[in-house]
Short mmCIF file of C-alpha atoms in Angstrom, two decimals:
data_model
loop_
_atom_site.label_atom_id
_atom_site.label_comp_id
_atom_site.label_asym_id
_atom_site.label_seq_id
_atom_site.Cartn_x
_atom_site.Cartn_y
_atom_site.Cartn_z
CA MET A 211 -9.29 -23.21 -28.68
CA HIS A 212 -6.92 -22.59 -25.54
CA VAL A 213 -8.68 -19.25 -24.64
CA TYR A 214 -12.28 -21.19 -24.76
CA ALA A 215 -10.82 -24.15 -22.73
CA GLU A 216 -9.56 -21.70 -20.09
CA ARG A 217 -12.94 -19.90 -19.92
CA GLU A 218 -14.82 -23.16 -19.52
CA LYS A 219 -12.48 -24.18 -16.80
CA ALA A 220 -12.97 -20.64 -15.21
CA GLU A 221 -16.77 -21.08 -15.44
CA SER A 222 -16.54 -24.70 -13.96
CA LEU A 223 -14.51 -23.37 -11.02
CA LEU A 224 -16.89 -20.42 -10.44
CA GLY A 225 -20.09 -22.82 -10.43
CA GLN A 226 -18.40 -24.88 -7.74
CA VAL A 227 -17.85 -21.58 -5.71
CA ARG A 228 -21.28 -20.38 -6.12
CA ARG A 229 -22.62 -23.79 -4.85
CA LYS A 230 -20.83 -23.31 -1.59
CA ARG A 231 -22.32 -21.35 1.32
CA ILE A 232 -20.47 -18.23 0.93
CA VAL A 233 -21.04 -16.38 4.24
CA ARG A 234 -23.44 -16.11 7.22
CA ALA A 235 -25.96 -13.37 6.99
CA GLY A 236 -25.23 -10.95 9.77
CA LYS A 237 -26.67 -7.69 11.22
CA THR A 238 -23.52 -5.55 11.72
CA VAL A 239 -22.36 -3.25 9.05
CA GLU A 240 -19.21 -5.16 8.69
CA GLN A 241 -21.00 -8.58 8.18
CA MET A 242 -23.33 -6.97 5.68
CA VAL A 243 -20.37 -5.55 3.66
CA ARG A 244 -18.76 -9.05 3.75
CA ALA A 245 -21.97 -10.92 2.57
CA ILE A 246 -22.81 -8.30 -0.05
CA ALA A 247 -19.21 -8.36 -1.28
CA ASP A 248 -19.20 -12.10 -1.48
CA MET A 249 -22.55 -12.23 -3.48
CA ILE A 250 -21.21 -9.42 -5.84
CA VAL A 251 -17.77 -11.37 -6.33
CA THR A 252 -19.29 -14.84 -6.85
CA GLY A 253 -21.90 -13.75 -9.36
CA GLN A 254 -25.01 -13.88 -7.16
CA MET A 255 -25.53 -10.29 -7.72
CA LEU A 256 -24.68 -9.13 -11.06
CA PRO A 257 -23.49 -5.96 -12.42
CA GLY A 258 -25.97 -3.21 -13.02
CA GLU A 259 -28.28 -4.78 -10.21
CA LYS A 260 -29.86 -2.46 -8.15
CA LEU A 261 -29.29 -2.52 -4.37
CA ASP A 262 -32.54 -1.25 -2.90
CA GLU A 263 -32.02 0.08 0.76
CA ILE A 264 -35.32 -0.99 1.87
CA SER A 265 -34.96 -4.54 0.46
CA LEU A 266 -31.55 -4.96 2.02
CA ALA A 267 -32.75 -3.61 5.46
CA THR A 268 -35.52 -6.33 5.18
CA ARG A 269 -33.04 -8.94 4.29
CA PHE A 270 -30.57 -8.45 7.23
CA GLU A 271 -33.34 -7.42 9.57
CA VAL A 272 -31.79 -3.91 10.24
CA SER A 273 -32.88 -0.23 9.82
CA ARG A 274 -31.72 1.60 6.60
CA THR A 275 -28.87 3.66 8.41
CA PRO A 276 -26.26 0.52 8.67
CA VAL A 277 -27.30 -0.38 5.04
CA ARG A 278 -26.34 3.04 3.76
CA GLU A 279 -23.20 2.65 5.82
CA ALA A 280 -22.48 -0.85 4.17
CA LEU A 281 -23.33 0.51 0.73
CA ARG A 282 -20.77 3.44 1.43
CA GLU A 283 -18.14 0.92 2.41
CA LEU A 284 -18.94 -1.20 -0.75
CA GLY A 285 -18.72 1.77 -3.02
CA ALA A 286 -15.35 2.88 -1.49
CA MET A 287 -14.04 -0.72 -2.25
CA GLY A 288 -15.29 -0.24 -6.14
CA LEU A 289 -18.02 -2.79 -5.85
CA VAL A 290 -21.12 -0.63 -5.84
CA ASP A 291 -21.75 2.52 -7.85
CA ARG A 292 -23.75 5.32 -5.89
CA GLU A 293 -24.90 8.24 -7.82
CA PRO A 294 -26.87 11.22 -6.15
CA ASN A 295 -30.64 10.63 -5.97
CA ARG A 296 -30.29 7.16 -7.62
CA SER A 297 -30.15 3.65 -6.27
CA ALA A 298 -26.89 1.96 -5.75
CA ALA A 299 -26.05 -0.50 -8.41
CA VAL A 300 -23.45 -3.71 -8.72
CA THR A 301 -20.40 -2.41 -10.40
CA ASN A 302 -18.94 -4.34 -13.26
CA VAL A 303 -15.24 -5.23 -12.12
CA THR A 304 -13.48 -6.06 -15.21
CA GLU A 305 -10.55 -8.50 -15.32
CA HIS A 306 -8.30 -5.52 -16.51
CA TYR A 307 -9.28 -3.42 -13.65
CA LEU A 308 -8.86 -6.35 -11.08
CA HIS A 309 -5.42 -7.05 -12.85
CA SER A 310 -4.24 -3.42 -12.53
CA MET A 311 -5.22 -3.38 -8.68
CA PHE A 312 -3.43 -6.63 -8.09
CA GLU A 313 -0.39 -5.59 -9.98
CA ALA A 314 -0.10 -2.47 -7.58
CA MET A 315 -0.45 -4.82 -4.58
CA ALA A 316 2.17 -7.12 -5.78
CA GLU A 317 4.60 -4.31 -5.66
CA LEU A 318 3.38 -3.09 -2.41
CA GLU A 319 3.60 -6.51 -0.73
CA GLY A 320 6.92 -7.26 -2.48
CA MET A 321 8.26 -4.08 -0.59
CA CYS A 322 6.78 -4.92 2.49
CA ALA A 323 8.44 -8.35 2.55
CA ARG A 324 11.79 -7.13 1.69
CA LEU A 325 11.72 -4.57 4.42
CA SER A 326 10.33 -7.37 6.70
CA ALA A 327 13.36 -9.57 6.05
CA GLU A 328 15.54 -6.58 6.83
CA ARG A 329 13.66 -4.89 9.72
CA MET A 330 11.85 -7.54 11.71
CA THR A 331 12.88 -8.33 15.27
CA VAL A 332 13.76 -11.70 16.46
CA ASP A 333 10.35 -11.92 18.30
CA GLU A 334 8.31 -10.81 15.10
CA ARG A 335 10.08 -13.32 13.05
CA ARG A 336 9.25 -16.09 15.65
CA GLN A 337 5.73 -15.17 16.02
CA LEU A 338 5.23 -15.11 12.02
CA GLU A 339 6.86 -18.68 11.77
CA ILE A 340 4.66 -20.04 14.74
CA GLU A 341 1.51 -18.69 13.30
CA HIS A 342 2.30 -19.94 9.74
CA ARG A 343 3.25 -23.46 11.06
CA ALA A 344 -0.07 -23.29 13.25
CA SER A 345 -2.14 -22.48 9.87
CA ALA A 346 -1.18 -26.02 8.44
CA ARG A 347 -4.08 -27.42 10.75
CA LEU A 348 -6.70 -25.04 8.93
CA VAL A 349 -5.41 -26.38 5.56
CA ARG A 350 -5.70 -30.02 6.52
CA GLN A 351 -9.17 -29.19 7.75
CA GLY A 352 -10.33 -27.43 4.64
CA ALA A 353 -11.32 -24.67 6.74
CA ASP A 354 -11.45 -21.95 4.19
CA GLU A 355 -13.18 -19.10 6.12
CA ASP A 356 -10.76 -19.72 9.18
CA TYR A 357 -7.83 -19.69 6.88
CA ALA A 358 -9.16 -16.54 5.10
CA ALA A 359 -9.08 -14.82 8.47
CA TYR A 360 -5.84 -16.07 9.18
CA ASN A 361 -4.40 -14.86 5.76
CA VAL A 362 -5.43 -11.26 6.71
CA GLU A 363 -3.19 -11.66 10.02
CA PHE A 364 -0.37 -13.17 8.15
CA HIS A 365 -0.16 -10.39 5.54
CA THR A 366 -0.69 -7.83 8.51
CA ARG A 367 2.27 -9.04 10.00
CA LEU A 368 4.39 -8.45 6.87
CA TYR A 369 3.07 -4.89 6.64
CA ARG A 370 3.91 -4.11 10.24
CA GLY A 371 7.40 -5.81 9.86
CA ALA A 372 8.29 -3.43 7.50
CA HIS A 373 8.12 -0.61 10.09
CA ASN A 374 7.17 2.02 7.85
CA GLU A 375 3.67 3.84 8.63
CA HIS A 376 3.28 5.44 5.30
CA ILE A 377 3.69 2.08 3.48
CA TYR A 378 1.48 0.30 6.23
CA GLU A 379 -1.35 2.84 5.34
CA LEU A 380 -1.06 2.46 1.36
CA VAL A 381 -0.95 -1.13 1.40
CA THR A 382 -3.89 -1.69 3.94
CA GLN A 383 -5.95 0.70 1.79
CA SER A 384 -5.26 -1.33 -1.25
CA ARG A 385 -5.90 -4.63 0.42
CA ALA A 386 -9.40 -3.10 1.55
CA ARG A 387 -10.41 -2.96 -2.21
CA LEU A 388 -9.18 -6.37 -3.03
CA ALA A 389 -10.45 -8.00 0.05
CA PRO A 390 -13.39 -9.88 -1.25
CA PHE A 391 -11.39 -11.16 -4.16
CA ARG A 392 -8.75 -12.19 -1.92
CA ARG A 393 -11.17 -13.89 0.28
CA ALA A 394 -13.07 -15.66 -2.43
CA GLN A 395 -9.83 -17.47 -3.88
CA PHE A 396 -9.84 -19.77 -0.89
CA ARG A 397 -13.20 -21.56 -2.16
CA LEU A 398 -11.44 -22.69 -5.12
CA PRO A 399 -10.30 -26.30 -5.12
CA GLY A 400 -6.63 -26.81 -3.68
CA ARG A 401 -6.16 -23.27 -3.15
CA LEU A 402 -5.54 -23.55 0.65
CA ALA A 403 -2.60 -26.00 0.21
CA LYS A 404 -0.91 -23.62 -2.53
CA SER A 405 -1.52 -20.62 -0.38
CA TYR A 406 0.37 -22.35 2.53
CA ALA A 407 3.25 -23.23 0.30
CA GLU A 408 3.49 -19.65 -1.26
CA HIS A 409 3.48 -18.43 2.41
CA GLU A 410 6.27 -20.99 3.22
CA GLU A 411 8.63 -19.38 0.62
CA ILE A 412 8.00 -15.87 2.15
CA VAL A 413 8.49 -16.85 5.91
CA THR A 414 11.63 -19.00 4.90
CA ALA A 415 13.17 -15.97 3.14
CA ILE A 416 12.43 -13.57 6.04
CA MET A 417 13.71 -16.08 8.66
CA ARG A 418 17.22 -15.91 6.61
CA ALA A 419 16.93 -12.08 6.47
CA ASP A 420 17.00 -12.52 2.79
CA GLY A 421 15.18 -9.37 1.34
CA VAL A 422 15.51 -10.24 -2.42
CA ALA A 423 14.01 -13.53 -2.02
CA ALA A 424 11.35 -12.57 0.36
CA ALA A 425 10.09 -9.66 -2.09
CA GLN A 426 10.23 -12.19 -4.97
CA ALA A 427 8.26 -14.72 -2.95
CA ALA A 428 5.44 -12.28 -1.84
CA TYR A 429 5.30 -10.52 -5.47
CA SER A 430 4.86 -14.16 -6.88
CA HIS A 431 2.21 -14.84 -4.28
CA VAL A 432 0.15 -12.02 -5.10
CA GLU A 433 0.33 -12.49 -8.89
CA ILE A 434 -0.83 -16.05 -8.27
CA VAL A 435 -3.70 -14.98 -6.16
CA SER A 436 -4.52 -12.28 -9.06
CA GLY A 437 -4.82 -15.22 -11.28
CA ALA A 438 -7.15 -17.05 -9.06
CA SER A 439 -9.17 -14.03 -8.54
CA ALA A 440 -9.56 -13.16 -12.26
CA ILE A 441 -12.09 -16.19 -12.39
CA PHE A 442 -14.71 -14.25 -10.45
CA ALA A 443 -14.18 -11.02 -12.56
CA SER A 444 -14.47 -13.23 -15.68
CA ALA A 445 -17.96 -13.67 -15.49
CA GLY A 446 -18.68 -10.03 -15.69
CA ASP A 447 -16.49 -9.29 -18.91
CA LYS A 448 -18.76 -11.80 -20.93
#
């Protein structure tokens, strides 16, 4: 019974997310990637659904060239399958696969937080704290899209603060594949405030130069994000 209750709760939350406006349709490749990715993640486009270049070009009022580039990027993110001489199609992102990606991401982010606690300069720590405090306003306003944009900046500061270019490259590549799921989590009820509280633990540890606590806080944060994001993959597993 517990499994069915959790499934019903997930479907209820997913229904709330689908009813919200996901993203403004835009004409740049970046805007198209975001719009299509959000529709895939929230179930507006279902696994196996064909993505016709002509139809998408008409929808976004662009030529087929930027559409092809957008589909290429979505393919690199694992959201779209593109086989030679065949139309692109929406991939079925299972909970298991999504969890495996988040598991790797948690390890990388924990490492970055630990190194940031040990290596960040005084100015880097100060800016991290200032921007974190400022993000509380976005939480109070319920500005999920603005907070999602800020969230990218927050985590980028952790990656930069590690002062290791190889780790930075690995973690940003991993984040790119998970970006649509990490962004969609902020449309879940109460997620903004929880995210802020989780960031608070990371920032506090870094300000104290406590690498162990920073790593644990960052790892736990990504685990929680993974759980929230699993709601969006669950529909494709049914």
